[in-house]
Backbone as ProteinMPNN parsed JSONL, in Angstrom:
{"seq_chain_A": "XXXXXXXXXXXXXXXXXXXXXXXXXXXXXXXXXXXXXXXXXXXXXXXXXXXXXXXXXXXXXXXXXXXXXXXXXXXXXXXXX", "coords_chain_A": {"N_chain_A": [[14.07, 2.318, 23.856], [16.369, 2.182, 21.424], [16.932, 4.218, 18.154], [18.62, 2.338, 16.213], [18.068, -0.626, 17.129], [15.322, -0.708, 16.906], [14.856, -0.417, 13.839], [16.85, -3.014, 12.865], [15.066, -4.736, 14.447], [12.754, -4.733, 12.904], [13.931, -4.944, 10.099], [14.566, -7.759, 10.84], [12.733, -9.03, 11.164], [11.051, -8.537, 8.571], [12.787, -10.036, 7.379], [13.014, -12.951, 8.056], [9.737, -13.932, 7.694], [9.755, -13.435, 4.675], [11.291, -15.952, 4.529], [9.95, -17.924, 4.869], [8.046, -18.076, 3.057], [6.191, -19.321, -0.148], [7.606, -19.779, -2.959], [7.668, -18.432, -6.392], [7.886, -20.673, -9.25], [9.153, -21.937, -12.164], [9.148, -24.398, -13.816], [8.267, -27.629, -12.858], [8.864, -28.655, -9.755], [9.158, -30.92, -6.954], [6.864, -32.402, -5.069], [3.908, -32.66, -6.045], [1.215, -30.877, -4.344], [-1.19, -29.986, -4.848], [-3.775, -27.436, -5.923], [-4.644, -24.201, -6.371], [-6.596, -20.876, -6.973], [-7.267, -17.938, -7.877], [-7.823, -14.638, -8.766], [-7.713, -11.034, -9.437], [-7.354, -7.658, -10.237], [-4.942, -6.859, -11.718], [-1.457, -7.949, -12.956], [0.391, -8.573, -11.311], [-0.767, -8.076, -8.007], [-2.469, -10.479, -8.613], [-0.227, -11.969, -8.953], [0.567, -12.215, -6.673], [-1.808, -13.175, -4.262], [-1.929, -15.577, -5.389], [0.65, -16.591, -4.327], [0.26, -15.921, -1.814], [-2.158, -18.03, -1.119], [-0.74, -20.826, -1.698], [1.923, -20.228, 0.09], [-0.256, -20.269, 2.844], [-1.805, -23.022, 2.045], [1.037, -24.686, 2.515], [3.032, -24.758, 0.777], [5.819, -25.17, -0.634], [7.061, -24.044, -3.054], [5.445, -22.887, -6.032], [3.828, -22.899, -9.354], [2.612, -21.287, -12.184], [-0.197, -21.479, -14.186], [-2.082, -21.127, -15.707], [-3.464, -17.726, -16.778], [-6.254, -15.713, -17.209], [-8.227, -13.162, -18.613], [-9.643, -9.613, -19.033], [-10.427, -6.842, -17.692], [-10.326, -7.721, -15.067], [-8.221, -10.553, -14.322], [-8.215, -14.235, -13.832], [-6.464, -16.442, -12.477], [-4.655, -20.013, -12.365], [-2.669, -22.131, -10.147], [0.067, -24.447, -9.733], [0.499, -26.473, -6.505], [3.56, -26.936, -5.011], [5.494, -29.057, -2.593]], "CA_chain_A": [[14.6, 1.557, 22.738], [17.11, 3.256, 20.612], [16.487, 3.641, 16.488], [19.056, 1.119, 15.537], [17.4, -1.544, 17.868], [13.923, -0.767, 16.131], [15.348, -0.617, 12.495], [17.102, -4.367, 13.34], [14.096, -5.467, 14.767], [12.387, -4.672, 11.752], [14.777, -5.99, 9.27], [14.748, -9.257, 10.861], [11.219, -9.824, 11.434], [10.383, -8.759, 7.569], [13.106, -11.235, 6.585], [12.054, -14.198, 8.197], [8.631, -13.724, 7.239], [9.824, -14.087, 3.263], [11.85, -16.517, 4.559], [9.361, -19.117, 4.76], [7.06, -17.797, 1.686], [6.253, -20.122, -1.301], [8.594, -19.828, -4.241], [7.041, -18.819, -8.076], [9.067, -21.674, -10.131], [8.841, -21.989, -13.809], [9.293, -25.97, -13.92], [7.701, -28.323, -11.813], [9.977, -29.046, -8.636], [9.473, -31.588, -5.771], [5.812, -33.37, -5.587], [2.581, -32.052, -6.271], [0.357, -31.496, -3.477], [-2.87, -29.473, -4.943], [-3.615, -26.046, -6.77], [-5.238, -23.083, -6.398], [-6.864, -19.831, -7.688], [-7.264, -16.456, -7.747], [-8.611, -13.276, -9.146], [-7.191, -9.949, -9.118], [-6.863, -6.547, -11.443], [-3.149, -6.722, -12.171], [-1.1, -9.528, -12.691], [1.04, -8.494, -9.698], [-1.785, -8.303, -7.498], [-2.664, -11.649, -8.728], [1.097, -13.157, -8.348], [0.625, -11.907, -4.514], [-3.166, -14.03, -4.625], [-1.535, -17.219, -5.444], [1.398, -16.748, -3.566], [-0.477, -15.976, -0.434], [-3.124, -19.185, -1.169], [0.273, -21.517, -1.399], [1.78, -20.461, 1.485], [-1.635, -21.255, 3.38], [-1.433, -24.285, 1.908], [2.286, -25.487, 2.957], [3.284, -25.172, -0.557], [7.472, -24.352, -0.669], [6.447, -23.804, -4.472], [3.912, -23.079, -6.719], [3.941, -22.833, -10.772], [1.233, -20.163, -12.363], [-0.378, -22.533, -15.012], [-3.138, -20.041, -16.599], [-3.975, -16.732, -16.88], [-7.33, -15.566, -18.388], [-9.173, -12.297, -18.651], [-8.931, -8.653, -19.65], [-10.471, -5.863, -16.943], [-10.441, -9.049, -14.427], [-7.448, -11.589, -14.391], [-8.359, -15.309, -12.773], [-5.233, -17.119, -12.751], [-4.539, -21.212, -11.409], [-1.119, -22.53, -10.025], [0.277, -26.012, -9.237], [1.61, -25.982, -5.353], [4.61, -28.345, -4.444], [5.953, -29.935, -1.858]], "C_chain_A": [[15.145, 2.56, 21.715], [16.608, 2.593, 18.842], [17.213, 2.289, 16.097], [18.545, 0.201, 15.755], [16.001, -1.824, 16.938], [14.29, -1.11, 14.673], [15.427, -2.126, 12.311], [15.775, -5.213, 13.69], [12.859, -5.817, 13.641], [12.766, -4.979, 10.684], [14.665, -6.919, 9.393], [13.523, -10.085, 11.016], [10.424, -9.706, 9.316], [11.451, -9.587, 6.602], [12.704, -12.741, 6.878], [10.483, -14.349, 7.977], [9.174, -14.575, 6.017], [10.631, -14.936, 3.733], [11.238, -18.441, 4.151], [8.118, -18.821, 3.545], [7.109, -18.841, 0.492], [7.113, -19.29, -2.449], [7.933, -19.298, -5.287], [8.287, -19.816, -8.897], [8.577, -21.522, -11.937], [8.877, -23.173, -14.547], [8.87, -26.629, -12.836], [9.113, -29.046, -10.746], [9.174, -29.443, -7.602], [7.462, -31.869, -6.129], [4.572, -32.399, -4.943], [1.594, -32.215, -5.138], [-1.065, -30.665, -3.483], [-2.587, -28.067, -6.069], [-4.425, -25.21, -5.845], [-5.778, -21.947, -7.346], [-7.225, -18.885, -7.194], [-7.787, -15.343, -8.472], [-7.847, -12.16, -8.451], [-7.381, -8.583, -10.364], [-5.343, -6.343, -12.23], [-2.354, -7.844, -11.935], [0.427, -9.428, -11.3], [0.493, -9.029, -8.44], [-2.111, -10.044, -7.748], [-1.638, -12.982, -8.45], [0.565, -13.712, -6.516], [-0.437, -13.302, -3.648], [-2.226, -15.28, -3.663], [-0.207, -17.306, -4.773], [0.989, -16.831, -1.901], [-1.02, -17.202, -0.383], [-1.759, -20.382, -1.048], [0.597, -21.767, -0.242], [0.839, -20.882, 2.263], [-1.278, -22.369, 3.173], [-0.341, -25.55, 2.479], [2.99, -25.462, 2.165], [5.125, -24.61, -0.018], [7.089, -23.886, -2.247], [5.498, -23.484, -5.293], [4.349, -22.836, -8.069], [2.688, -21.412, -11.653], [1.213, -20.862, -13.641], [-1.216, -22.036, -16.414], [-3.416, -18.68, -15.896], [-5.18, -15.933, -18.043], [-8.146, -13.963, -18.286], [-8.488, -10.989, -18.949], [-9.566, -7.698, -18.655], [-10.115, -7.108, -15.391], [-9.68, -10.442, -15.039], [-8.091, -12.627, -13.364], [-7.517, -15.983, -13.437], [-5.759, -18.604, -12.019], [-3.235, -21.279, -11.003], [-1.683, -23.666, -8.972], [1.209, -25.744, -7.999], [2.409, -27.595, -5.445], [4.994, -28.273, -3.245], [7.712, -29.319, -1.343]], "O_chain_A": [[14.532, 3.529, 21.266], [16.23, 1.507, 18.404], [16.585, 1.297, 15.728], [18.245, -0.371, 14.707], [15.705, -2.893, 16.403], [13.957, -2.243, 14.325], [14.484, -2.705, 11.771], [15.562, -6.304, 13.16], [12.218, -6.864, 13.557], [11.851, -5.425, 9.991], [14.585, -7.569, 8.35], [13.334, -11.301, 11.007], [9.597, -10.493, 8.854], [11.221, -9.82, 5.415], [12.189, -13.524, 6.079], [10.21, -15.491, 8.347], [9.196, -15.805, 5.987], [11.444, -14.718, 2.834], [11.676, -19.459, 3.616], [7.299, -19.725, 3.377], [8.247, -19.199, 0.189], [7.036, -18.065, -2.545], [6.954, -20.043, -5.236], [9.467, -19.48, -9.004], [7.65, -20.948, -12.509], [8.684, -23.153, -15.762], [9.147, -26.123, -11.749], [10.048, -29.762, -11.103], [8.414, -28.587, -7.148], [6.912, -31.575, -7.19], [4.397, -31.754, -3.91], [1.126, -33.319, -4.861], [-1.865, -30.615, -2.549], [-1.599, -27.793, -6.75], [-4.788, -25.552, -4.719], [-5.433, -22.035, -8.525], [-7.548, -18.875, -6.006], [-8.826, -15.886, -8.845], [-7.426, -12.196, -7.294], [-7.568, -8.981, -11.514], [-4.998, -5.67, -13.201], [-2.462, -8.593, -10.965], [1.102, -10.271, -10.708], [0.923, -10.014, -7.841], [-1.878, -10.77, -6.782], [-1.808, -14.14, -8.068], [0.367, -14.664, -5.762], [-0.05, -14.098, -2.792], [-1.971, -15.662, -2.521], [0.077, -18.497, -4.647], [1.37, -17.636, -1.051], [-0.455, -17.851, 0.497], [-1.874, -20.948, 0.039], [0.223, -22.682, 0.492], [0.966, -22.078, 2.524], [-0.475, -22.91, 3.934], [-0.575, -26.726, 2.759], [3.979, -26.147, 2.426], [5.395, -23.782, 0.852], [6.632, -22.756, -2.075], [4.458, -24.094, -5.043], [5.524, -22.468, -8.05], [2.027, -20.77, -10.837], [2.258, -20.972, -14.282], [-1.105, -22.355, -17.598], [-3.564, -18.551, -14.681], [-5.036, -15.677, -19.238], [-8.916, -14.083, -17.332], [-7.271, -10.897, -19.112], [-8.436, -7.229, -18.525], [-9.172, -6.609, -14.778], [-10.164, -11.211, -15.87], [-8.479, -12.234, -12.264], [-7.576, -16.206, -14.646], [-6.781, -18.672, -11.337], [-2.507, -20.427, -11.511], [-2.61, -23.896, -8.195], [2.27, -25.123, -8.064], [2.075, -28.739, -5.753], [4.784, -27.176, -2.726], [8.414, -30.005, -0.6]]}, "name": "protein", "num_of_chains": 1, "seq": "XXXXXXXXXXXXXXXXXXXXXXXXXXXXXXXXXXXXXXXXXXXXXXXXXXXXXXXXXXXXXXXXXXXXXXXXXXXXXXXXX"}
């Protein structure tokens, strides 16, 4: 298997991946089908959380609703539909 082949193969497998990943939205879009939460050190880390727990879910969406703490962030978010 030549590099380009591998490269390609790798491009297209870590785009379809995010392809099907939940969304962060900033307005509620399409119908509510639960929440979640999370915990993390960094509110990156913590996006990732609740983005991961979504997907799981089925979510195409999610909202990030709260964020609370100061050495230790626990966030919620609303998944959609």
């Amino acid at each position: 298997m030549n590099m380009k082949t591998v490269f390609t193969a790798i491009a297209l497998s870590t785009l379809s991946v995010g392809a099907f990943a939940a969304t962060e939205i900033q307005y509620p879009q399409g119908q509510e089908i639960g929440s979640v939460s999370a915990s993390a050190n960094t509110l990156d880390s913590l996006q990732a959380k609740l983005a991961a727990k979504a997907d799981a879910a089925g979510a195409k969406t999610f909202q990030i609703t709260s964020v609370q703490g100061d050495d230790t962030l626990h966030g919620n978010a609303i998944l959609f539909k």
